Each structure stands twice: as C-alpha cells, then as structure tokens.
Coordinates of C-alpha atoms and ligand atoms in Angstrom, one line a residue:
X1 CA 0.6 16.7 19.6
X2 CA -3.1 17.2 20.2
X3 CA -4.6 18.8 17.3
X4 CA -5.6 22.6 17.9
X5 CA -9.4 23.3 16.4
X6 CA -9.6 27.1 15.6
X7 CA -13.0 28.4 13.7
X8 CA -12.8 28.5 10.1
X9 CA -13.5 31.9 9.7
X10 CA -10.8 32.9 11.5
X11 CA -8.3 31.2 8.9
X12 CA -10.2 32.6 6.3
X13 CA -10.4 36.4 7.8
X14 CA -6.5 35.4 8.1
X15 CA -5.9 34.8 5.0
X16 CA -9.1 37.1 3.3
X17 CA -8.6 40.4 1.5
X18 CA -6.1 42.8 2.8
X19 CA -3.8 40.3 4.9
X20 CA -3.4 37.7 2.3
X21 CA -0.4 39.2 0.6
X22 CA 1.4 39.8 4.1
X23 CA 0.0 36.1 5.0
X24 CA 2.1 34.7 1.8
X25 CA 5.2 36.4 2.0
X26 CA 6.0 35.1 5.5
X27 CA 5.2 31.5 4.6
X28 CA 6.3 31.0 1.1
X29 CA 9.8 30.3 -0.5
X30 CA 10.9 32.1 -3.3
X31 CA 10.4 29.9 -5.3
X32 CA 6.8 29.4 -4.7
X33 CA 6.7 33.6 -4.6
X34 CA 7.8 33.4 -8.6
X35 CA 4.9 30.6 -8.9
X36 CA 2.7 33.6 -7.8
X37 CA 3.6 36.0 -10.2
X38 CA 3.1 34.0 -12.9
X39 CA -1.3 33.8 -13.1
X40 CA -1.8 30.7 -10.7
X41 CA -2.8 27.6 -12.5
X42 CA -6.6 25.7 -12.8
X43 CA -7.2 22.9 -11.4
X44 CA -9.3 19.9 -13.1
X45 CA -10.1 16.7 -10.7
X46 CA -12.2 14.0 -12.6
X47 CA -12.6 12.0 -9.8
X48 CA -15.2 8.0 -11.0
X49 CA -17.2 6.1 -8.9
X50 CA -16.1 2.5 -7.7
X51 CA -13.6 2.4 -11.3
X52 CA -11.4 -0.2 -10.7
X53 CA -6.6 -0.2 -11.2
X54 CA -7.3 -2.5 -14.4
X55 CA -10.4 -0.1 -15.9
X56 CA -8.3 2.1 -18.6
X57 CA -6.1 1.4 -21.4
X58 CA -3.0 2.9 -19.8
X59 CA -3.5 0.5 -17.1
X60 CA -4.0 -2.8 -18.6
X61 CA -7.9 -3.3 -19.5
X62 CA -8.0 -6.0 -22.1
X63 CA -11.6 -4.5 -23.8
X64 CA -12.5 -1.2 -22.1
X65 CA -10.7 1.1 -25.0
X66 CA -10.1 4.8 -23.2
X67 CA -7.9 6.8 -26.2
X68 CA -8.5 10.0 -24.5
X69 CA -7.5 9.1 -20.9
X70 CA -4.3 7.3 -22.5
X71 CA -3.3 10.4 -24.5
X72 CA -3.4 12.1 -21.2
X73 CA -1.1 9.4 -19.7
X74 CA 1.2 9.8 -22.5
X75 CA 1.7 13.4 -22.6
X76 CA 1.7 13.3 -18.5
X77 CA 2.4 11.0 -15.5
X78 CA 0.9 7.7 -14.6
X79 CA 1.2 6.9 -11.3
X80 CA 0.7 3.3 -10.4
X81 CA 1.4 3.5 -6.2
X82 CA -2.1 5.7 -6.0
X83 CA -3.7 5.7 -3.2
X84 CA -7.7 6.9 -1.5
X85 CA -7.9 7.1 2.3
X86 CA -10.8 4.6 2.0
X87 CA -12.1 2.1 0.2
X88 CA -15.0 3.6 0.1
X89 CA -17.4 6.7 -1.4
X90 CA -18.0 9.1 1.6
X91 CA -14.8 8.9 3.7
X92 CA -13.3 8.6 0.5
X93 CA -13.8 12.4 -0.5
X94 CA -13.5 13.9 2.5
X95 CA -10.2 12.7 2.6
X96 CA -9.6 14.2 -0.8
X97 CA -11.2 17.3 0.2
X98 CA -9.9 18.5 3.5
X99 CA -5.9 16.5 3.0
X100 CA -7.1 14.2 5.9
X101 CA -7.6 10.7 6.9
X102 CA -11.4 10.3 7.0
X103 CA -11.4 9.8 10.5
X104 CA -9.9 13.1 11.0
X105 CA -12.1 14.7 9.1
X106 CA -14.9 13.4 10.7
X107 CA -15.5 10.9 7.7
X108 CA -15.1 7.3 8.8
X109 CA -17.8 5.6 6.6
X110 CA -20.5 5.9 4.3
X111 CA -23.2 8.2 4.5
X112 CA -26.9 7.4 3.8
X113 CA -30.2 9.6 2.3
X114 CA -31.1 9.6 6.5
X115 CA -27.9 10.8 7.8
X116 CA -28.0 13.8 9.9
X117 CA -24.4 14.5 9.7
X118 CA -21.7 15.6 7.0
X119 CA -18.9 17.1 6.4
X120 CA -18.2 19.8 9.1
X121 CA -18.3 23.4 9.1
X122 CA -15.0 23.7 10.3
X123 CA -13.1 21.3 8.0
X124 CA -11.6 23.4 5.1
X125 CA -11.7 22.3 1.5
X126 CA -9.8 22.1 -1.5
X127 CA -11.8 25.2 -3.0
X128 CA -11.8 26.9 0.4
X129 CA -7.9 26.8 0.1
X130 CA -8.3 28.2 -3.1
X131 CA -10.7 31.0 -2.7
X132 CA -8.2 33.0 -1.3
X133 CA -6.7 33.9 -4.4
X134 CA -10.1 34.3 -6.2
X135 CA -10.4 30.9 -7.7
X136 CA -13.7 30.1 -9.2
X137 CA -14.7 27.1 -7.8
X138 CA -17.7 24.0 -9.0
X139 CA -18.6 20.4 -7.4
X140 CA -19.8 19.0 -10.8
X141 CA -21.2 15.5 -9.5
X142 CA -21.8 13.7 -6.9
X143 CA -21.0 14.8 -3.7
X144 CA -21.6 12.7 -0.9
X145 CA -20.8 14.2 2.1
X146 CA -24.1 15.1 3.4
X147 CA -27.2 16.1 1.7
X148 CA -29.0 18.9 4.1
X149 CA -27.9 21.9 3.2
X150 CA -25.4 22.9 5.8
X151 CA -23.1 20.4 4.6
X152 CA -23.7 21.0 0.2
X153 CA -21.0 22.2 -1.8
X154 CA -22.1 25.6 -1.7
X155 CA -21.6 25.9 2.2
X156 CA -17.7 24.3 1.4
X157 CA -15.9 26.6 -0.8
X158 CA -18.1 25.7 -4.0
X159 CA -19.0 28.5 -6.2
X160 CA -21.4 26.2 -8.2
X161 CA -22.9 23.0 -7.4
X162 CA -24.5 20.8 -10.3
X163 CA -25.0 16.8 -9.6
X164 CA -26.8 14.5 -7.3
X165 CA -26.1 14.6 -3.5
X166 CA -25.3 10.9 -2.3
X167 CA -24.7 7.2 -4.6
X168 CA -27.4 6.5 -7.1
X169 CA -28.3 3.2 -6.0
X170 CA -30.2 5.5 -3.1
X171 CA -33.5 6.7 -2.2
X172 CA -34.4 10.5 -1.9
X173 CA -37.1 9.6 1.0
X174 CA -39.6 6.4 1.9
X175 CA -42.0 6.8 -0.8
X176 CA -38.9 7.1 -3.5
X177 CA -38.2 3.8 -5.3
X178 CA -34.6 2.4 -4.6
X179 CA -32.4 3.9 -7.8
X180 CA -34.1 7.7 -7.0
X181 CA -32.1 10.2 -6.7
X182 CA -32.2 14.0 -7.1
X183 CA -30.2 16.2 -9.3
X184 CA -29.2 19.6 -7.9
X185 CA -28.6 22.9 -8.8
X186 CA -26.9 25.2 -6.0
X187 CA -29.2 24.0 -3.4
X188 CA -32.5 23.3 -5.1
X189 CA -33.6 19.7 -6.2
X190 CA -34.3 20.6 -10.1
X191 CA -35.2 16.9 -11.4
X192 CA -36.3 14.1 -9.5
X193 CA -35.5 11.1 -10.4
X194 CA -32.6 12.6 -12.3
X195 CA -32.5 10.9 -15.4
X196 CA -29.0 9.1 -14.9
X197 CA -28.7 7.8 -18.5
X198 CA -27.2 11.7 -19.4
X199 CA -25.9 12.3 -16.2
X200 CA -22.4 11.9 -17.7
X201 CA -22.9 14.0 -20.9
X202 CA -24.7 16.6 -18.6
X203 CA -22.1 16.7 -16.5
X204 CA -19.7 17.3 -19.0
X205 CA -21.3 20.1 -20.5
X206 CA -21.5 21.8 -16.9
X207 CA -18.0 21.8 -16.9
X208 CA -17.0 23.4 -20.1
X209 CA -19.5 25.6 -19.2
X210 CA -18.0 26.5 -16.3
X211 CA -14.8 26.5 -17.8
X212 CA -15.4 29.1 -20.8
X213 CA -17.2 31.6 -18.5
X214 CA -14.1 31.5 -16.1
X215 CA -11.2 31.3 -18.4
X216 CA -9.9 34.5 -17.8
X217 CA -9.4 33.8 -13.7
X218 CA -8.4 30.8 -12.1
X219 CA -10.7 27.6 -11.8
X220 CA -11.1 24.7 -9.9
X221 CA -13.3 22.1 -11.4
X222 CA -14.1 18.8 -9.0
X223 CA -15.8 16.3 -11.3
X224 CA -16.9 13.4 -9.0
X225 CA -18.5 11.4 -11.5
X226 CA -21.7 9.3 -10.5
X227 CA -20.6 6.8 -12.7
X228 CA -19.2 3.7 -13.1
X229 CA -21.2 3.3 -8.9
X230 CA -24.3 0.5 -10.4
X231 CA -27.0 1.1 -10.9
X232 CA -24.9 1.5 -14.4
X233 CA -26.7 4.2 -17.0
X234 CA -25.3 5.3 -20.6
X235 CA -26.8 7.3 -23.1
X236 CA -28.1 5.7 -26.5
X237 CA -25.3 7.3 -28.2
X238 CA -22.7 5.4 -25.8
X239 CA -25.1 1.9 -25.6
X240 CA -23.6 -1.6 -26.9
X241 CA -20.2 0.0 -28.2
X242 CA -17.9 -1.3 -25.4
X243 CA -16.9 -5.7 -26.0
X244 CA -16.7 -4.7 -21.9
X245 CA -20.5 -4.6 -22.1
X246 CA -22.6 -2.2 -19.7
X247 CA -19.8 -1.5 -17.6
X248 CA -17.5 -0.7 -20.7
X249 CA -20.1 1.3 -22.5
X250 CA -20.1 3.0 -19.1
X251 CA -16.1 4.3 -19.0
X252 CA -15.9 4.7 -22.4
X253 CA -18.6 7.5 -22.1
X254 CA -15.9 9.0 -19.3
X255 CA -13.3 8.8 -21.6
X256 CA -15.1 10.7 -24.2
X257 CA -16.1 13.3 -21.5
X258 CA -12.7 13.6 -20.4
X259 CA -11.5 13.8 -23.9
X260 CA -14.7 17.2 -24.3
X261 CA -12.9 18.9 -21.1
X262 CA -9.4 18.9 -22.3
X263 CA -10.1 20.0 -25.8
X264 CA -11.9 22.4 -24.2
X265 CA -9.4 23.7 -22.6
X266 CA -7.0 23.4 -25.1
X267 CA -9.1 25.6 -27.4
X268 CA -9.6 28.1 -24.7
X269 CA -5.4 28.4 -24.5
X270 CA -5.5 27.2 -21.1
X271 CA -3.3 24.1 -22.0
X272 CA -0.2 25.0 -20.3
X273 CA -1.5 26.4 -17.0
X274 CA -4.0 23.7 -16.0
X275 CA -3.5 20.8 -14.4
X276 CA -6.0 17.9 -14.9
X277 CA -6.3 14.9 -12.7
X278 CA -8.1 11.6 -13.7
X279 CA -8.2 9.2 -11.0
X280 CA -11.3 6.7 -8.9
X281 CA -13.2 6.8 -5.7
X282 CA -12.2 3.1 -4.6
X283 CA -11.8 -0.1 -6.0
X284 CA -14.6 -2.2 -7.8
X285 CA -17.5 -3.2 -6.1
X286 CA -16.8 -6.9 -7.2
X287 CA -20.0 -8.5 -5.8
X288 CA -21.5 -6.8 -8.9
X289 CA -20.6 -9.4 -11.5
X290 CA -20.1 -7.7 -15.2
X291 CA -21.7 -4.5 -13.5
X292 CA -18.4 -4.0 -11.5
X293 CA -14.6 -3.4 -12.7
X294 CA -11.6 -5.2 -12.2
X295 CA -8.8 -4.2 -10.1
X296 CA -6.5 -7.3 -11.9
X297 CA -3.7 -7.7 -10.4
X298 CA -4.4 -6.4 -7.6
X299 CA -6.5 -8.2 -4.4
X300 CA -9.7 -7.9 -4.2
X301 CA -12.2 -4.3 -4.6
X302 CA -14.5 -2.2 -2.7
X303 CA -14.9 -2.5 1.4
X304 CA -11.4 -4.2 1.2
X305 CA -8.1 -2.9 2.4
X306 CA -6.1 -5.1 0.1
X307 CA -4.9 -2.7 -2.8
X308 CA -7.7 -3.5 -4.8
X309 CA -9.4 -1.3 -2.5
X310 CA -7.5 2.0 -1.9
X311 CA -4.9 1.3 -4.7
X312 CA -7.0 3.3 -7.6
X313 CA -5.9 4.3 -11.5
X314 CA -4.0 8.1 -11.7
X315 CA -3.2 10.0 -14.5
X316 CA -1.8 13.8 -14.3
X317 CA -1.6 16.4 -16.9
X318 CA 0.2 19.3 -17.4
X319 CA 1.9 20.0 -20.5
X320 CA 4.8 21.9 -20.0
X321 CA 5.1 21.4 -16.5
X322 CA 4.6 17.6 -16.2
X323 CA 6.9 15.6 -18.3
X324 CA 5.1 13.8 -20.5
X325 CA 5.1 9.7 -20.5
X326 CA 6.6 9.2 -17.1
X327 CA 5.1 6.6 -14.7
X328 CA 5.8 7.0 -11.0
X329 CA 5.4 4.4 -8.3
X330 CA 6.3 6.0 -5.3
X331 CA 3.4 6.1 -3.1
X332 CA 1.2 9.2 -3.3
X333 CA -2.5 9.6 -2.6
X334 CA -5.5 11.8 -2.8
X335 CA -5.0 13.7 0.1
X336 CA -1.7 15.3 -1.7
X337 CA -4.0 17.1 -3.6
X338 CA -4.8 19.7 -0.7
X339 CA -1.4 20.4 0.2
X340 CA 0.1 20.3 -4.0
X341 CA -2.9 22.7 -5.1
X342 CA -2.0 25.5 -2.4
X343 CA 1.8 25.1 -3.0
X344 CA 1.0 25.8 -6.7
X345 CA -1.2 28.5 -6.0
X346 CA 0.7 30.0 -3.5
X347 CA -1.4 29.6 -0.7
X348 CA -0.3 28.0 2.8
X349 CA -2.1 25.5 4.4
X350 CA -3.7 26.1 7.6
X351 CA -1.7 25.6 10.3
X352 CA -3.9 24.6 12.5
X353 CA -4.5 21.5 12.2
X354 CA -2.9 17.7 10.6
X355 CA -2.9 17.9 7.2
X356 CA -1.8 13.9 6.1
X357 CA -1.3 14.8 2.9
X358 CA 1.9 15.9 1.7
X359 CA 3.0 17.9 -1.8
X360 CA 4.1 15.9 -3.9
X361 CA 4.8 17.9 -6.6
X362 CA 8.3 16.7 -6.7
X363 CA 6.8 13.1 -8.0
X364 CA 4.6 15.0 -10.8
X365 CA 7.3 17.1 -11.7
X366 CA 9.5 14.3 -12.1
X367 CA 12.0 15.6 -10.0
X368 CA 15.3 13.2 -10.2
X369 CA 15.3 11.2 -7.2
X370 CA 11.8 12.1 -5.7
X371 CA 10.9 9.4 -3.1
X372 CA 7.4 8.9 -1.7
X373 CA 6.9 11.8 1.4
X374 CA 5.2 8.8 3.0
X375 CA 6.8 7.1 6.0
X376 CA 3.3 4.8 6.3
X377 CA 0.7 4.8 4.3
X378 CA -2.3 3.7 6.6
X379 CA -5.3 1.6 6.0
X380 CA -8.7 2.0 7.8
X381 CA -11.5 0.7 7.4
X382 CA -13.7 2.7 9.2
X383 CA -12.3 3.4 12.6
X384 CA -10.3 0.1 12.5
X385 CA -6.8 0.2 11.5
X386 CA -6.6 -2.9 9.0
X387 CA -2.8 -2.4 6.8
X388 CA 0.0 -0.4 7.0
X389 CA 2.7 0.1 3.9
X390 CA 6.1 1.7 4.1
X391 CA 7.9 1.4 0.9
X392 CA 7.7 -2.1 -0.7
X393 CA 6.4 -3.8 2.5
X394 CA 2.6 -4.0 3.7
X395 CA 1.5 -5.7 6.5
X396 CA -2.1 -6.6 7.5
X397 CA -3.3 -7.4 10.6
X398 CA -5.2 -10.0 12.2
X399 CA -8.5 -9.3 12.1
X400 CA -12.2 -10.7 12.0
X401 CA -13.5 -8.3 9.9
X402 CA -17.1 -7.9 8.2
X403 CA -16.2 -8.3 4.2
X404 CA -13.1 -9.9 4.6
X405 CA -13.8 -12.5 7.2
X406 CA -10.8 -14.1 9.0
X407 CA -7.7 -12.1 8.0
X408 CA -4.7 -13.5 8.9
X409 CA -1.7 -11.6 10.2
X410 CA 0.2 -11.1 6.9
X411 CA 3.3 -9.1 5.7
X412 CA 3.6 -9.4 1.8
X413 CA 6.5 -7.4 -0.7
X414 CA 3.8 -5.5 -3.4
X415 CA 7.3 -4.9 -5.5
X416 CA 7.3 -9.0 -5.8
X417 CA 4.1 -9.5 -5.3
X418 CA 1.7 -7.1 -5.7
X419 CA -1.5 -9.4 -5.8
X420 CA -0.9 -9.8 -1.9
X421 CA -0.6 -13.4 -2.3
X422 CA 2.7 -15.1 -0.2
X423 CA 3.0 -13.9 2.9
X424 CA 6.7 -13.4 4.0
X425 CA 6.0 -12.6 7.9
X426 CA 8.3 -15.6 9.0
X427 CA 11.0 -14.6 6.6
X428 CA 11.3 -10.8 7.9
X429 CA 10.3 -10.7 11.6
X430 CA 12.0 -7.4 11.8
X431 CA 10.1 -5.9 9.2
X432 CA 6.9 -6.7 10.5
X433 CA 8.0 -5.5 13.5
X434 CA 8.7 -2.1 12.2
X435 CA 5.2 -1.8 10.6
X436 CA 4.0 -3.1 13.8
X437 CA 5.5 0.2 15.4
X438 CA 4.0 2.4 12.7
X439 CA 0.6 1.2 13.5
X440 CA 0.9 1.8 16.9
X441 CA 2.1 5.5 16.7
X442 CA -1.0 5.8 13.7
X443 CA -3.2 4.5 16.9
X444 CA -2.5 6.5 19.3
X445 CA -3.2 8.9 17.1
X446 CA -6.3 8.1 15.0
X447 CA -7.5 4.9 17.5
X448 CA -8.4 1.9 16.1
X449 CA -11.7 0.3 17.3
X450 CA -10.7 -3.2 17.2
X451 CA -8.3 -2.8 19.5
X452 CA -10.7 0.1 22.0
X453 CA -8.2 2.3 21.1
X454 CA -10.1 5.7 21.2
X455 CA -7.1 8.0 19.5
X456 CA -6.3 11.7 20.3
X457 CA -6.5 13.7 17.1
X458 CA -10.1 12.5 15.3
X459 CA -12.8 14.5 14.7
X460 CA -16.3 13.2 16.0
X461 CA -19.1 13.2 13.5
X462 CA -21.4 15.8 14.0
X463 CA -25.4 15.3 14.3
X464 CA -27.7 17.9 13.0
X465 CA -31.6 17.9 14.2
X466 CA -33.1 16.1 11.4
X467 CA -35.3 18.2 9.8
Ligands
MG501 MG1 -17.1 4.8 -4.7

C-alpha cells in the first residue's frame, strides 16, 4: 500500500487540545485507558556514539568496568537481539526518532556540516508523539540530523535543545579546524569550539536539570551522547582510570553519568514511573585502533551490516514494571521505541503513515511467551538492501560493496553462530529461499539501489537553499 503523506499539523491539530481525549478513547484498549489514568510515565533514552555489543560489563567487556549501567541490567532487562536501523550516526536516529527505516524517513546516510537537508518537517518524533499529553521534552546531545535551523530539535517536538549539532570529528565552516564543533543552546551557537573534554559531565548536569524542574509532569529526556564517536575527550577527573585506556576512561565517564541521572531520579521519587533506556548509535568504528570499541563476538563494527554493525548493547529500567535481571533475545530495535512510548502514554500513532517499529512492550515486560513482533528484520546500508534476519537465520547477499568489499552470498544460524562465520546456504536452500522472498517484498517497498530498484514508500531527502 502506497504510503499516504498528510501535513503534520494536521495530526497534531487532531490529536491537540480539545480532541485529544475523544482521539484516545476510540483508539485505545482498556487496558491502555487504565495506563492513562495512572500519571503517564517519563521517558529517559541515553543513546552513545559508535559504543560497541562487548563495551559494558553486563555485556562481556574484559577491562571497561560500568557498575552503574550493570546495576541497571540487574534490576531490569538486557536485551542481547538489539538492533539500530543503520550502522551508522544520521540514519541511525532518525530511525529511532520517527519508528522508521532511515530510508523512510528520508534518512539514508550520514549527514555532513555542508548538508542542506535534514530531517523533514513532516516526519513526526518521539517528543512530538509525546507532546500531546504535555510531556516536557529535551535533545541533550548530539543531534545529527541537520544543523540549519529548520531541521534543530526545537523545530521537532524538543522543548529544550543543549549539545552539538553533527559528529565531533567535524568542522563548523572552512576556516574551522577539523575537531570544531559548536555547542548549542535552543538555537544559538554559545561556545565554539565546544570544549569536548566536559561535554559528558555537562551534559549530565543538563539533564538532571531538566529533570528536577519537570518532575511534577511528564518528561522525555533523549541523551545522544557525543561520546565514545573519536575524536575521544574525558575530563581530568575521568583521565588514566580505565586498564581500557582513552576509550575506557571514555565509557566509564558514561557510566558515572548514567549512574548521576538515575539517582537523580530516584531521589526525586520518580523511580517507579520512569523508564530509562541505555543503548549505542552503531557498532565500533574499528579502523580506530584502541580509540574504537569492540563488538567481540560479533562481526565486524561501524559501515558494516554484519551484527557488529546494527546489533548494539540494551539495557531497560523500570522498577516495578520491568522484571528485574531478565535477558531477552528476541529481536527488538530502536524503532520500537516510537510505537512502546505512545502505547505507554496513551497516545496512538499516526495513522498515516508506516511505522516499522512495533511495541514491544510485551518483551520488556517479560510477558511469558513474548516472541519478537519481527517477521524480518532488514539491513541497509544506505539505499542498498545488504541482510535480512527472521528468527535465528540471516542471510547476506551478494554484493560489491564499498567497506566490505566482495560479499559473498551467505546464510549463517546467529543462534549457532553468531560471529557470522560458516555459512550454511548449501545445507538450507529453503531457508534462503524464504529470506530471499522477504527481501524482495522489503524492495518493492523501500528499493534497493544495487539492484535499480527505486521502491514505493521512501521518503526523498529534502534540499533547502543553502544559506
Ligand atoms: Mg555513531
């Protein structure tokens, strides 16, 4: 079905003021209307930089110690099936944003200080969901998905904006140096360079901030870190600590930070009603030597569509609500987030349009029995179509492609082998054949440029005069 493309304000004067209570109880179950009686819950997404499966305690890391972000995996969920939309920064959060495959959202790849374009007026966000039941809403970090104004956090659902607007290894203009980058308030550059050594413990402190003076209504924090992305910076307090070296000192500093915002909202009482996230852009960007994470076991990092890539560390907390030390392995990804936040808040998702992502609040509930919602989990690489996984199986396809060179067609079992490294494609032709056929319907759909297959329901970027 061709996707339908109605102007945001419309869904939003839908939903706004007066009809919102009618919009809910026509779309909601009853269980989802005693959700809304009850105040609805915050939200807290700490979201790193290029942190790779193996970087945290909880998740194997021989020398990077992260107490704080382990607690939160004991008392909540682990889930080791965790999935981004890309394996990279821009198309990454866009995908978390809107519940959409980058390519949907107008998002395929990364986007530079001389882009024209960004995330699109008419996409709707995470806190745009959530401003319809009064949510207070802040992009703490780094945002990435385009730098003029039109496209800042404050012009998609953001109440407050406080970070840099693209990676730090850019440059704000020509006569910048490389590694100069400016911080933001709102919409005004209020340092330059930002001094990225205290990004982290600045960011931090924007948050609580945030926090305290909003504890009384809902909140929805987004804390994209700029951190671990290289150039790597740590404060002096934070400096030679890690036996992981730069990189170490580097997550270890997030683990602290992480460990500030939860006991800051477990002072404030919040505890029970908040529901904290801690989870990675994309895989490691390997090429960076002891400046990059691992992704062990997993194959290969950044750019890549082997699970090193899109297969990224998750933890969920929610006391009370979340049972604590549970692991789940069902696939789930960062697109859920659109769709689980509104079903929590009691908000429907617009209608108009795909949403990919599915609520999965089933698998962080621990619901007995919850399976994946995923039929196919998909892949890109841009606007090429690289993998497809459906349950245990992944196949890759054949391709030439720039960072991975020669791929070979290749169908592996990630239950018995989840470093990708025996191919089983002669020993289950039908398999592949099956995940052959999920491809194909994902093509027609979103296209696939290797194969000139254009697609029906993708957004195309938009260009803005540059100014
Ligand atoms: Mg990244």
């Amino acid at each position: 079905m061709r996707e339908q493309r109605i102007d945001r304000r419309r869904f939003i004067g839908f939903l706004g003021a007066g009809a919102t209570s009618l919009a809910l109880s026509g779309c909601v179950s009853q269980k989802d209307s005693r959700a809304q009686r009850k105040a609805p819950p915050n939200f807290v997404v700490i979201f790193t930089d290029d942190q790779g499966y193996n970087d945290l305690g909880c998740f194997g890391s021989p020398n990077i110690e992260t107490p704080r972000i382990d607690r939160m995996a004991a008392e909540g969920c682990k889930f080791t099936s965790f999935y981004v939309a890309a394996s990279v920064c821009s198309p990454s959060r866009a995908a978390l944003l809107t519940g959409r495959y980058p390519l949907r959202a107008g998002i395929p790849g990364v986007l530079f200080p001389n882009a024209t374009t960004g995330l699109d007026s008419g996409e709707i966000t995470i806190a745009e969901i959530l401003k319809q039941r009064n949510y207070a809403t802040a992009c703490i970090g780094k945002w990435h998905l385009g730098h003029l104004p039109e496209f800042l956090p404050t012009r998609h659902g953001f109440d407050y904006y406080y970070g840099i607007p693209y990676s730090n290894d850019m440059k704000m203009n020509k006569e910048a140096k490389r590694h100069q980058v400016p911080l933001m308030r709102n919409e005004e550059v209020v340092e330059f360079p930002a001094v990225q050594s205290t990004l982290t413990e600045r960011y931090t402190q924007e948050a609580i901030r945030f926090i305290e003076a909003n504890k009384d209504r809902p909140f929805f924090v987004y804390l994209p870190h700029t951190m671990p992305h290289v150039p790597l910076h740590v404060s002096a307090h934070f400096a030679n600590k890690s036996d992981a070296g730069l990189y170490g000192d580097v997550i270890e500093c997030i683990d602290w930070s992480t460990g500030e915002i939860l006991d800051a909202i477990d002072r404030l009482g919040l505890d029970d009603n908040t529901l904290v996230i801690f989870t990675s852009d994309n895989g490691p960007w390997l090429v960076k030597g002891d400046h990059a994470g691992l992704a062990t076991p997993l194959r290969d990092g950044k750019f890549s569509t082997y699970e090193g890539g899109f297969r990224i560390p998750c933890v969920m907390r929610w006391p009370g609500r979340i049972p604590p030390a549970t692991v789940c392995s069902e696939i789930a990804t960062t697109m859920d987030l659109l769709p689980t936040f509104a079903q929590l808040a009691g908000v429907p998702v617009p209608k108009d349009r795909i949403i990919d992502g599915k609520d999965i609040w089933p698998l962080m509930s621990g619901t007995p029995g919850a399976q994946s919602p995923y039929e196919a989990f998909h892949y890109y690489a841009g606007k090429e179509l690289r993998a497809v996984r459906s349950g245990k199986w992944k196949m890759v396809f054949g391709n030439e492609t720039k960072h991975e060179g020669k791929v070979p067609e290749a169908l592996y079992n990630l239950d018995a082998d989840i470093g990708e490294q025996n191919n089983v494609i002669d020993d289950h032709p039908e398999i592949a054949e099956k995940l052959r056929q999920l491809a194909s319907k994902m093509r027609q759909d979103l296209g696939d440029k290797l194969r000139g297959i254009e697609g029906r329901n993708r957004r195309k970027p938009v260009q803005r005069e540059m100014r």
